[in-house]
Coordinates of C-alpha atoms and ligand atoms in Angstrom, one line a residue:
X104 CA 11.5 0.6 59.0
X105 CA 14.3 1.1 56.6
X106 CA 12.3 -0.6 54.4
X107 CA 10.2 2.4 53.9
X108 CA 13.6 5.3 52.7
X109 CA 13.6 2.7 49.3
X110 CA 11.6 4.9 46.5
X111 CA 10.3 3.2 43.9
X112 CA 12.5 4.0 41.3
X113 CA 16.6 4.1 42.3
X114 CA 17.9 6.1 39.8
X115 CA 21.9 6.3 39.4
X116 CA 23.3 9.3 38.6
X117 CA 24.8 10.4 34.9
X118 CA 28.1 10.0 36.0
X119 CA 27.6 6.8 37.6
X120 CA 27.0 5.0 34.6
X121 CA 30.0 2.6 34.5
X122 CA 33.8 3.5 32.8
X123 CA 34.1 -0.3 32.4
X124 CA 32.0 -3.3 31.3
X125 CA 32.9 -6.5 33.8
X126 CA 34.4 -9.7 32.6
X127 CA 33.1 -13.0 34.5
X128 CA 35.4 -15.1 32.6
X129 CA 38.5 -13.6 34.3
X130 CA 36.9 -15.1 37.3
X131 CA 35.7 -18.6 36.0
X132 CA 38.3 -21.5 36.7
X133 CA 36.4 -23.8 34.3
X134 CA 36.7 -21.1 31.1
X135 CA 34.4 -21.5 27.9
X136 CA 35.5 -23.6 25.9
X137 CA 36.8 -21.8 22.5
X138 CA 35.0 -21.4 19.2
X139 CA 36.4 -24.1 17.1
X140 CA 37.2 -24.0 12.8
X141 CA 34.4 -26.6 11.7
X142 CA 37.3 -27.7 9.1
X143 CA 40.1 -28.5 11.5
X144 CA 38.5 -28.7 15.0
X145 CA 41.4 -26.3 16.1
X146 CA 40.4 -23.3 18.5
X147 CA 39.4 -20.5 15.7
X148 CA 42.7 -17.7 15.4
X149 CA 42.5 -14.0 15.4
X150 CA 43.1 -14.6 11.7
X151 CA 40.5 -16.5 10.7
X152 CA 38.1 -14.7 13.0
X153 CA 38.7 -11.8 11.1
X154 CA 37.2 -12.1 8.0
X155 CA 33.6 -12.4 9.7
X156 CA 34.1 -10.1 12.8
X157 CA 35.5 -6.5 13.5
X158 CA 39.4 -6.8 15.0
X159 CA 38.6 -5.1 18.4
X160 CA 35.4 -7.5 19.0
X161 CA 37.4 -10.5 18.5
X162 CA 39.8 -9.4 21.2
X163 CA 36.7 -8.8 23.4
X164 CA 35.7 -12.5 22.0
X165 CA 39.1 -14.5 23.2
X166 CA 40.3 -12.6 26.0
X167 CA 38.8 -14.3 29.1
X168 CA 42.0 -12.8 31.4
X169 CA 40.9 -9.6 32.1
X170 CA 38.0 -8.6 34.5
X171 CA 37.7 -5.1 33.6
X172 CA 37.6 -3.4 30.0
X173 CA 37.3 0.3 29.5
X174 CA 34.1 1.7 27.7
X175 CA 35.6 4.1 25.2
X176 CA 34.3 7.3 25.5
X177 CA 32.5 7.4 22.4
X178 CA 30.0 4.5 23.5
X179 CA 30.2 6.1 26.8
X180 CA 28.6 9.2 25.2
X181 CA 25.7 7.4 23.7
X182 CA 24.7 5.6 27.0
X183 CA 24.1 8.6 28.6
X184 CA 21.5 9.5 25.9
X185 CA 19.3 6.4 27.0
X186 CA 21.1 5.1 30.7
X187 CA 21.1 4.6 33.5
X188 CA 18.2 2.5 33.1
X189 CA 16.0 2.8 36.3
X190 CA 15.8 -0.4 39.4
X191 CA 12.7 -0.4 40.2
X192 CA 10.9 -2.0 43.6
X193 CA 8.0 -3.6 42.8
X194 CA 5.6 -2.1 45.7
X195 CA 2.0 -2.8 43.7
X196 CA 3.3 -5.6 42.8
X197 CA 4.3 -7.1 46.2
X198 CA 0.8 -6.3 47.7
X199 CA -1.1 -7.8 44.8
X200 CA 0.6 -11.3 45.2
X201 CA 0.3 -10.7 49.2
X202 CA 4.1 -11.7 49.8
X203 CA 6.6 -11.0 52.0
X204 CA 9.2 -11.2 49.3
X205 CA 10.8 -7.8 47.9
X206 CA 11.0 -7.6 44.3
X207 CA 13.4 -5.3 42.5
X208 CA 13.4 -5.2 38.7
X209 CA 15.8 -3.8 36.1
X210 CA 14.0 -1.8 33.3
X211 CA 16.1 -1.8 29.9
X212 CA 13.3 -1.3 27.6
X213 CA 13.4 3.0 28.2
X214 CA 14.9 3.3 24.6
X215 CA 13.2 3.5 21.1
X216 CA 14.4 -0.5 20.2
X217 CA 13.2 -1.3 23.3
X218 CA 15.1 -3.6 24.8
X219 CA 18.8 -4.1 26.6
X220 CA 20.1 -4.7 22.8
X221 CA 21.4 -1.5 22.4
X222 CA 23.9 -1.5 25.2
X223 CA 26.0 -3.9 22.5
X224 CA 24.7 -2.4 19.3
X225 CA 26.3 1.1 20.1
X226 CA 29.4 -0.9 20.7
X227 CA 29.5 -3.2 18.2
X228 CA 28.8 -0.3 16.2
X229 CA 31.8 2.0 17.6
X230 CA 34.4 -0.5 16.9
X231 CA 32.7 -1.4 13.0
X232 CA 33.3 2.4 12.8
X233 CA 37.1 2.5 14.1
X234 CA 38.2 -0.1 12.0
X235 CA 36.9 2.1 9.0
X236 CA 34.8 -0.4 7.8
X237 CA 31.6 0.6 5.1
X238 CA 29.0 -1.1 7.2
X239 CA 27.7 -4.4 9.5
X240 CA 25.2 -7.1 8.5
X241 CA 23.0 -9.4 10.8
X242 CA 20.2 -10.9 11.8
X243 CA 16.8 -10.2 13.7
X244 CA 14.9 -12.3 15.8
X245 CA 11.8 -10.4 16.8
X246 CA 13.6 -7.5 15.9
X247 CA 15.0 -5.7 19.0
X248 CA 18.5 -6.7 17.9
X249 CA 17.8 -5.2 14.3
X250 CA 16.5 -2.3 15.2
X251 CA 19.1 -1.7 18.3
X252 CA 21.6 -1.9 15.2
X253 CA 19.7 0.3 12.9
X254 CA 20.1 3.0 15.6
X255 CA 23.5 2.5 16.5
X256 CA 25.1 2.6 12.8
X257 CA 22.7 5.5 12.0
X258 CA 24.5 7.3 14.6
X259 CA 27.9 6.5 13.7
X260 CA 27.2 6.7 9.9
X261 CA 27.3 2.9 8.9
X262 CA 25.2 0.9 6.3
X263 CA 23.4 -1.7 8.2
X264 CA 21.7 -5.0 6.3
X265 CA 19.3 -7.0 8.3
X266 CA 18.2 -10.4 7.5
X267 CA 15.0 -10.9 9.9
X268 CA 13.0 -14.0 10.1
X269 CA 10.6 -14.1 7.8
X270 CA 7.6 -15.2 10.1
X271 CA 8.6 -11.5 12.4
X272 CA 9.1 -9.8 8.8
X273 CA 5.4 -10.9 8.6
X274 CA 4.2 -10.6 11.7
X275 CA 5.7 -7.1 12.7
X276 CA 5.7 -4.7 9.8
X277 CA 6.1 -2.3 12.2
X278 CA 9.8 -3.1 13.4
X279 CA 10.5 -3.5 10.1
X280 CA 9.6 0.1 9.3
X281 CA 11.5 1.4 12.4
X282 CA 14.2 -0.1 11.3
X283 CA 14.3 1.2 7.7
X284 CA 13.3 4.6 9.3
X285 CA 17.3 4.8 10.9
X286 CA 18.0 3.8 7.6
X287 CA 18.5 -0.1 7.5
X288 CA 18.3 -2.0 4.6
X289 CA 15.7 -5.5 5.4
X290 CA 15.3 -8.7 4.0
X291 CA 13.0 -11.7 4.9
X292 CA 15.1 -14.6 5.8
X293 CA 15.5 -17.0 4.3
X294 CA 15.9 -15.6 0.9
X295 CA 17.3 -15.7 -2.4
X296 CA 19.5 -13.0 -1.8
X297 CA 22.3 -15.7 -0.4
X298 CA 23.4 -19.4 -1.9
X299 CA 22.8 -20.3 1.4
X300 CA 19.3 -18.8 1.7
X301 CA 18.3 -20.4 -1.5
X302 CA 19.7 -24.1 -0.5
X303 CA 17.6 -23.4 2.9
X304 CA 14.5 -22.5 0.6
X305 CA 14.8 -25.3 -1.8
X306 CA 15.1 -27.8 1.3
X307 CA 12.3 -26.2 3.3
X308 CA 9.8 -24.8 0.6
X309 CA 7.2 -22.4 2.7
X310 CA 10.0 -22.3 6.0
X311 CA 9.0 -19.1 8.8
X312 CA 12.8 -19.1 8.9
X313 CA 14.9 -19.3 11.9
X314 CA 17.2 -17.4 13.8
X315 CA 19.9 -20.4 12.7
X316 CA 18.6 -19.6 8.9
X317 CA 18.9 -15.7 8.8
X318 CA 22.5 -16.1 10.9
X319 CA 23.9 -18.3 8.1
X320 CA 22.2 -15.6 5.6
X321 CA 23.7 -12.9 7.1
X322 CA 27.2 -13.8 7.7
X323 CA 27.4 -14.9 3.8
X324 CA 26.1 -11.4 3.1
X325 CA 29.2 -10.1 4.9
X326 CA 32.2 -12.3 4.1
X327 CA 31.0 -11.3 0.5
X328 CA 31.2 -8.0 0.4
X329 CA 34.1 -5.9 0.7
X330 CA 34.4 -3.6 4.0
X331 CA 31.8 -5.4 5.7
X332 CA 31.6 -7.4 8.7
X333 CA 29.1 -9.4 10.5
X334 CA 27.7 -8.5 14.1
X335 CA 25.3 -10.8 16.7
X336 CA 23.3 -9.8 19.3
X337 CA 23.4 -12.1 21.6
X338 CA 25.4 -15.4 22.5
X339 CA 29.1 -14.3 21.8
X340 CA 31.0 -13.8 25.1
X341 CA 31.7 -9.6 23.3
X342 CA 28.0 -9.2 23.5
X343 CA 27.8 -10.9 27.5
X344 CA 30.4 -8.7 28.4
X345 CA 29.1 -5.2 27.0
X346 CA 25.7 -6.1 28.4
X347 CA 27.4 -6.0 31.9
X348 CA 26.0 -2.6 32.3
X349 CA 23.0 -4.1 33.4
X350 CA 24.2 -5.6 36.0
X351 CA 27.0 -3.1 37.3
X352 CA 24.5 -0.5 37.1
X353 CA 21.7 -3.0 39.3
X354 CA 24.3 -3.3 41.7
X355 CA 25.2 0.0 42.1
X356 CA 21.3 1.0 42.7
X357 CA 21.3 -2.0 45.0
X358 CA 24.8 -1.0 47.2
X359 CA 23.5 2.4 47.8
X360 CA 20.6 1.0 50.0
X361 CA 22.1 -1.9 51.3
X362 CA 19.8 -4.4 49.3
X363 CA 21.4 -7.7 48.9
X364 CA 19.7 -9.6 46.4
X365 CA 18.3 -13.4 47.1
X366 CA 17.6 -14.6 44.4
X367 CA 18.9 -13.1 40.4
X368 CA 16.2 -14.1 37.2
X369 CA 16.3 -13.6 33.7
X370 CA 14.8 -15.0 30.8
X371 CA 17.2 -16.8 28.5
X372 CA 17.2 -16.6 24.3
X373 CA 21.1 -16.5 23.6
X374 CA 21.7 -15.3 27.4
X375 CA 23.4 -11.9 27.1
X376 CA 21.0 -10.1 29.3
X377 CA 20.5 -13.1 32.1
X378 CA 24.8 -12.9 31.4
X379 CA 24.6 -9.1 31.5
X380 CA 22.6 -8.8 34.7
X381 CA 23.9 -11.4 36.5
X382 CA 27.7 -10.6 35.7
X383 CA 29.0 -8.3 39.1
X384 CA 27.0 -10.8 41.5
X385 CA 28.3 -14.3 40.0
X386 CA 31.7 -12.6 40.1
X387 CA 31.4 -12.6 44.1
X388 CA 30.0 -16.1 43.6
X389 CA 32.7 -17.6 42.0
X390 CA 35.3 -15.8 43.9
X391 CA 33.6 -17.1 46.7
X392 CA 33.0 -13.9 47.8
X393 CA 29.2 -14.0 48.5
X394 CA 26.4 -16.5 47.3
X395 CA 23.5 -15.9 45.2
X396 CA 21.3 -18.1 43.3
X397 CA 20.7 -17.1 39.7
X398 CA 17.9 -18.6 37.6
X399 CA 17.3 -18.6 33.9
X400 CA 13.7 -18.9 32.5
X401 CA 13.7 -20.0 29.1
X402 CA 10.6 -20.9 26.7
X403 CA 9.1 -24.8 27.0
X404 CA 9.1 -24.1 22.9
X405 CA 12.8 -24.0 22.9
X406 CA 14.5 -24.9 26.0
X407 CA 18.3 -25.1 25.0
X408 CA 19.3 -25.6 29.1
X409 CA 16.7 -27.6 30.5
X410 CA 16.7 -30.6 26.9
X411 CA 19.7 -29.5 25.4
X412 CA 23.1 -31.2 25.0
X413 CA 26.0 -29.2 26.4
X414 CA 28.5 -30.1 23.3
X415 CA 30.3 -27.9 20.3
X416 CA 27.3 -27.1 17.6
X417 CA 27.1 -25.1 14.8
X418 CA 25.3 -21.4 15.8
X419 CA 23.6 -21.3 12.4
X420 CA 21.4 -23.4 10.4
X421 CA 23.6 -23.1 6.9
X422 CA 26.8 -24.4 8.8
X423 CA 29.2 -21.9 8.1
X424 CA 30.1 -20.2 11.6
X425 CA 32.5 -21.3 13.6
X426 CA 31.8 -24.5 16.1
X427 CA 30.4 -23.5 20.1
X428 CA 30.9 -25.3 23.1
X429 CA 27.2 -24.7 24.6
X430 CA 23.9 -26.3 25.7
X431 CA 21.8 -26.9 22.4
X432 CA 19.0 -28.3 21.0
X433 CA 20.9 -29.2 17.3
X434 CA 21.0 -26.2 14.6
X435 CA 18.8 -27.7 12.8
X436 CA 15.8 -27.2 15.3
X437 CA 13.2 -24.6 14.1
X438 CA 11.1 -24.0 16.9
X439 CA 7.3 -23.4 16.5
X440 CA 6.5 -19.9 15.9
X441 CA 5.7 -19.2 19.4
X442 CA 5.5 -15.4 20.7
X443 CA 9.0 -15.2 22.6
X444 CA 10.5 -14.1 19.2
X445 CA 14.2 -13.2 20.7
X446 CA 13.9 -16.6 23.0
X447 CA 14.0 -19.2 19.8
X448 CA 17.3 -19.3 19.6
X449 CA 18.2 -23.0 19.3
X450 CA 22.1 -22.4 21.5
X451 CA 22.9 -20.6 24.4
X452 CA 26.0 -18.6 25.4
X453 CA 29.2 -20.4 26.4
X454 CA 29.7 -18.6 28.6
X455 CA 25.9 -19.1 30.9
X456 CA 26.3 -22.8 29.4
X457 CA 29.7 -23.4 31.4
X458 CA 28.3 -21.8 34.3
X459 CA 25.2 -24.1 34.5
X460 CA 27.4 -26.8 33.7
X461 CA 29.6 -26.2 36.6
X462 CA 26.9 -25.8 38.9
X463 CA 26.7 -22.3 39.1
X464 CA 23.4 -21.6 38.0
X465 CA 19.4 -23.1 37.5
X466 CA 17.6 -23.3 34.5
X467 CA 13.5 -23.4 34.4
X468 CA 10.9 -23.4 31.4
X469 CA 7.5 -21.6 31.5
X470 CA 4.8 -22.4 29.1
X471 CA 3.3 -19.3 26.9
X472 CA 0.3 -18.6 28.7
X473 CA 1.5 -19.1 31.6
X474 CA 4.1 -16.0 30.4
X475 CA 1.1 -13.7 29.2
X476 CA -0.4 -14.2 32.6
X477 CA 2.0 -12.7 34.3
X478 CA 2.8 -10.3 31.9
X479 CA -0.9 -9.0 32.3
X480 CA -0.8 -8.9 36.2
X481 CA 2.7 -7.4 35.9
X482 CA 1.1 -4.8 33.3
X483 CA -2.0 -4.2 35.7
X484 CA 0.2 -3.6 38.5
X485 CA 3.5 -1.9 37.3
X486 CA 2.2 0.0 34.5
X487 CA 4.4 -1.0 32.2
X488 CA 3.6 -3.5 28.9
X489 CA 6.4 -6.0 29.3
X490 CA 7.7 -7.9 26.1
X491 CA 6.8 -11.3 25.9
X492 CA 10.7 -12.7 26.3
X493 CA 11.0 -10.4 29.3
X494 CA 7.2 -11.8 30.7
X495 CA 9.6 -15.3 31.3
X496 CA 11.6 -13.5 33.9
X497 CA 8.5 -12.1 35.6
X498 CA 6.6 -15.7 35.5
X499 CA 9.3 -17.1 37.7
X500 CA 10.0 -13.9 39.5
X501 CA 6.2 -14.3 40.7
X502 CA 6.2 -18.1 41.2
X503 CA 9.2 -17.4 43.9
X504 CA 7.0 -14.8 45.4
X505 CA 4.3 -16.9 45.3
X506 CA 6.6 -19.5 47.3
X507 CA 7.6 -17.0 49.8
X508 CA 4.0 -16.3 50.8
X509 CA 3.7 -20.1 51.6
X510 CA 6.7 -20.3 53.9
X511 CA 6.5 -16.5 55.2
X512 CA 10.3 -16.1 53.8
X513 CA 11.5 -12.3 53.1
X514 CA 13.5 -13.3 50.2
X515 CA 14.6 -10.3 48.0
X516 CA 14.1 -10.8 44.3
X517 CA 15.8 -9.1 41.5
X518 CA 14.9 -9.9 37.7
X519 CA 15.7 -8.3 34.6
X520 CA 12.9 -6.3 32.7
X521 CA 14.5 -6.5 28.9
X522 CA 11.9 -4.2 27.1
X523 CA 8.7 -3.3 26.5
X524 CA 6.2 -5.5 24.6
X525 CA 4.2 -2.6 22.0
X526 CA 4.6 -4.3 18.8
X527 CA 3.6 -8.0 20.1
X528 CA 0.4 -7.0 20.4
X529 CA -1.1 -9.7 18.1
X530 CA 0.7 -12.3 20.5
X531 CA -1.9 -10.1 23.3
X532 CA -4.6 -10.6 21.4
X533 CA -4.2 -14.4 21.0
X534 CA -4.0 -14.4 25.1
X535 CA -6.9 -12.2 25.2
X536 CA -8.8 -14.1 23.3
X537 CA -8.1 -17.1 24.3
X538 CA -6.6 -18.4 21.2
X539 CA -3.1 -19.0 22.6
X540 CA -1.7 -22.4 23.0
X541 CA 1.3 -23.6 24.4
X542 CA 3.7 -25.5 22.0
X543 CA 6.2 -28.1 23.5
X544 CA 8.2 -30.1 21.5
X545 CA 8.4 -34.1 22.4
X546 CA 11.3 -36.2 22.6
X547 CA 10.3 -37.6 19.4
X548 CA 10.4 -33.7 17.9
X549 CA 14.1 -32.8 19.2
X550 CA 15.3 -36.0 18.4
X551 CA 15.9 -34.8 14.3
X552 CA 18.2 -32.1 15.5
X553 CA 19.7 -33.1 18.3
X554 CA 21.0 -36.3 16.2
X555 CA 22.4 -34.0 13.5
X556 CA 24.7 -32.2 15.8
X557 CA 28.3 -32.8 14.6
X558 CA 29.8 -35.7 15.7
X559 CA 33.9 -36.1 16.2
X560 CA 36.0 -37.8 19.1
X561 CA 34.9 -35.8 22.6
X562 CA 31.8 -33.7 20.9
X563 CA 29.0 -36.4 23.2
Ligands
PLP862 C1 16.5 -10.4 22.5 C2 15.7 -10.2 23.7 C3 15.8 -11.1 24.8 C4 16.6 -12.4 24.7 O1 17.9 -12.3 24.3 P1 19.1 -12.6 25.3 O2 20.3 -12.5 24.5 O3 18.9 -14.0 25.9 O4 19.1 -11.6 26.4 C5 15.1 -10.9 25.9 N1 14.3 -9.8 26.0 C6 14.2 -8.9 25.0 C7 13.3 -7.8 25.2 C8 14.9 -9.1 23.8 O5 14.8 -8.2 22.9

């Protein structure tokens, strides 16, 4: 009966989009663990963070004390242009699959990158901007991230250098020219634009590249040029804690009719959506406030949680960033070039890695084609063309439907819609054509990588 006031689309108002973005790690007891100086294994200083990041970032990095941190008004200002992001219930959905579940998603891809990325671009972006600084390098994945950055320091007037992996630079000649359209300078990584892009070439002649590859490239492109500064997007605690918006603003939608959510999914690359969305609901959790169970969906090409080790790796291929506690797979390991571009990371955030470490959270892999058929029936249904990364969270959003219609439970599902899927359409085509294959690695195949992660007393 009640059932029936939810609309399809909860909408927030403008001035419900939160003031603050949440914390979780003011509510952990077990905290991350801290980056650590590869040289002398000590927890890495403002100091020497402050050659590769932007001051206020690193702040945002180490401070794991308070659960609240104002939005500035700037950044506030440019999320009205694209937020609040609608929740959506998924009503055609629901009948197709025939379940008594309730599925609720949240949309993020309603903005020209596409994707939640933008929500920390325009941030990392503002501060860059406030510390005076000429411009930001980094790298791109699929190039969402890139792209999310080419708009944000178009806006505030920044130069923006992108290192994107070469087999997406190949594949997607489309982001590319989005991305150079906002004015951002791109390079196929790895290259010989870096020493460490041309050590990587000579030692892997003919190489796709790697996240791990075009990080290394991107960060030396920084620390080498005057008033620049390096930005990620995705893994560091700053980018988990700006993508909180997600969440707050699910939660919010959620509140206003009383739905409680079951059951929280997201697909997993470096984990700052799954991190962002979850954020207000494992805050109850681990103030023991209210459980939930969250569950992160992560590629069977590259499954950092489920086969990774849970010690301090290098984020990059070129070993030059600073040491992370986390669940990895060795920063050595180039994953095959599967679809779910921004999910072949090889780490995961410290934050999510704690969390499932401490019991806090699942972790569950999904094969490819598995992913594009849910993406189609989501597609057929929904209306929307989901990106392929996003298609994770919807495969395992579905399977718990599916699971509900066995045992008759009304479980109520919320997952995390990162962004729309327009320029993977050659990754469609495969599926359409039936040309797709699903790529998972053997013991044998992570062992390389996995044996080369640093080794010193404590790190097994
Ligand atoms: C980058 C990206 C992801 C994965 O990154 P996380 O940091 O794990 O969120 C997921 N979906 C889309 C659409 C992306 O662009």
């Amino acid at each position: 009966m009640t059932e029936k006031k939810i609309p399809y689309k909860i909408y927030l108002e403008e001035k419900e989009i939160p003031t603050s973005w949440y914390n979780m790690r003011a509510d952990m007891k077990e905290k991350p663990a801290p980056l650590l100086n590869p040289g002398t294994l000590q927890p890495m200083t403002k100091e020497e963070l402050a050659g590769v990041f932007c001051d206020d970032l690193i702040d945002q990095e180490l401070n794991d004390t308070d659960a609240f941190i104002p939005i500035p008004e700037e950044i506030q200002e440019y999320y009205k242009t694209y937020r609040p992001s609608p929740t959506v219930r998924a009503y055609n959905l629901e009948k197709a699959l025939g379940t008594p579940a309730k599925i609720y998603y949240k949309f993020e891809g309603n903005n020209t990158s596409g994707s939640h990325k933008l929500n920390s671009a325009i941030a990392q972006a503002y501060y860059a901007k406030k510390q005076g600084l000429k411009g930001v390098t980094t790298e791109t994945g699929a190039g969402q991230w890139g792209t999310a950055l080419s708009m944000a320091c178009a806006y505030f007037g920044l130069d923006c250098k992108v290192y994107m992996v070469k087999v997406s630079y190949e594949q997607k000649p489309f982001r590319r020219e989005v991305m150079r359209t906002y004015g951002a300078s791109v390079t196929p990584s790895p290259s010989d634009t870096t020493a460490v892009g041309r050590k990587i070439l000579a030692e892997h002649p003919g190489t796709t590249g790697s996240l791990g590859c075009a990080i290394s490239e991107a960060v030396e492109a920084a620390t080498s040029a005057p008033g620049y500064r390096y930005v990620l997007g995705s893994v560091l605690n700053q980018v988990l804690l700006h993508q909180s918006v997600i969440g707050l603003e699910a939660k919010k939608a959620l509140d206003k009719y009383g739905v409680v959510p079951d059951i929280i999914i997201g697909c997993a690359g470096g984990g700052s959506n799954l991190g962002g969305l979850i954020a207000p609901f494992m805050g109850e959790k681990l103030r023991g406030e209210r459980d939930y169970r969250f569950i992160a969906v992560e590629p069977a090409s590259c499954p950092s949680f489920t086969r990774g080790k849970f010690v301090y790796d290098f984020c990059d291929t070129g070993m030059v960033c600073p040491l992370a506690k986390m669940y990895t797979l060795g920063s050595g390991f180039i994953p095959s070039p599967n679809h779910a571009g921004g999910l072949r990371f090889h780490g995961m955030s410290p934050i999510l890695s704690q969390l499932y470490h401490d019991g806090f959270m699942e972790a569950r892999t999904v094969e490819q084609t598995s992913v594009f058929e849910a993406a189609t029936i989501f597609a057929q249904y929904e209306g929307i063309l989901p990106a392929p990364e996003s298609s994770h969270s919807i495969r395992a959003a579905i399977d718990e439907a599916l699971k509900c219609k066995e045992t008759g439970e009304e479980k109520t599902i919320l997952f995390g819609l990162t962004g729309t899927g327009y320029f993977d359409m050659l990754a469609y085509e495969q599926y359409n054509n039936r040309t797709m294959h699903d790529e998972i690695p053997s013991d044998e195949d992570l062992k390389p990588s996995l044996n080369a992660i640093p080794a010193f007393p404590g790190n097994e």
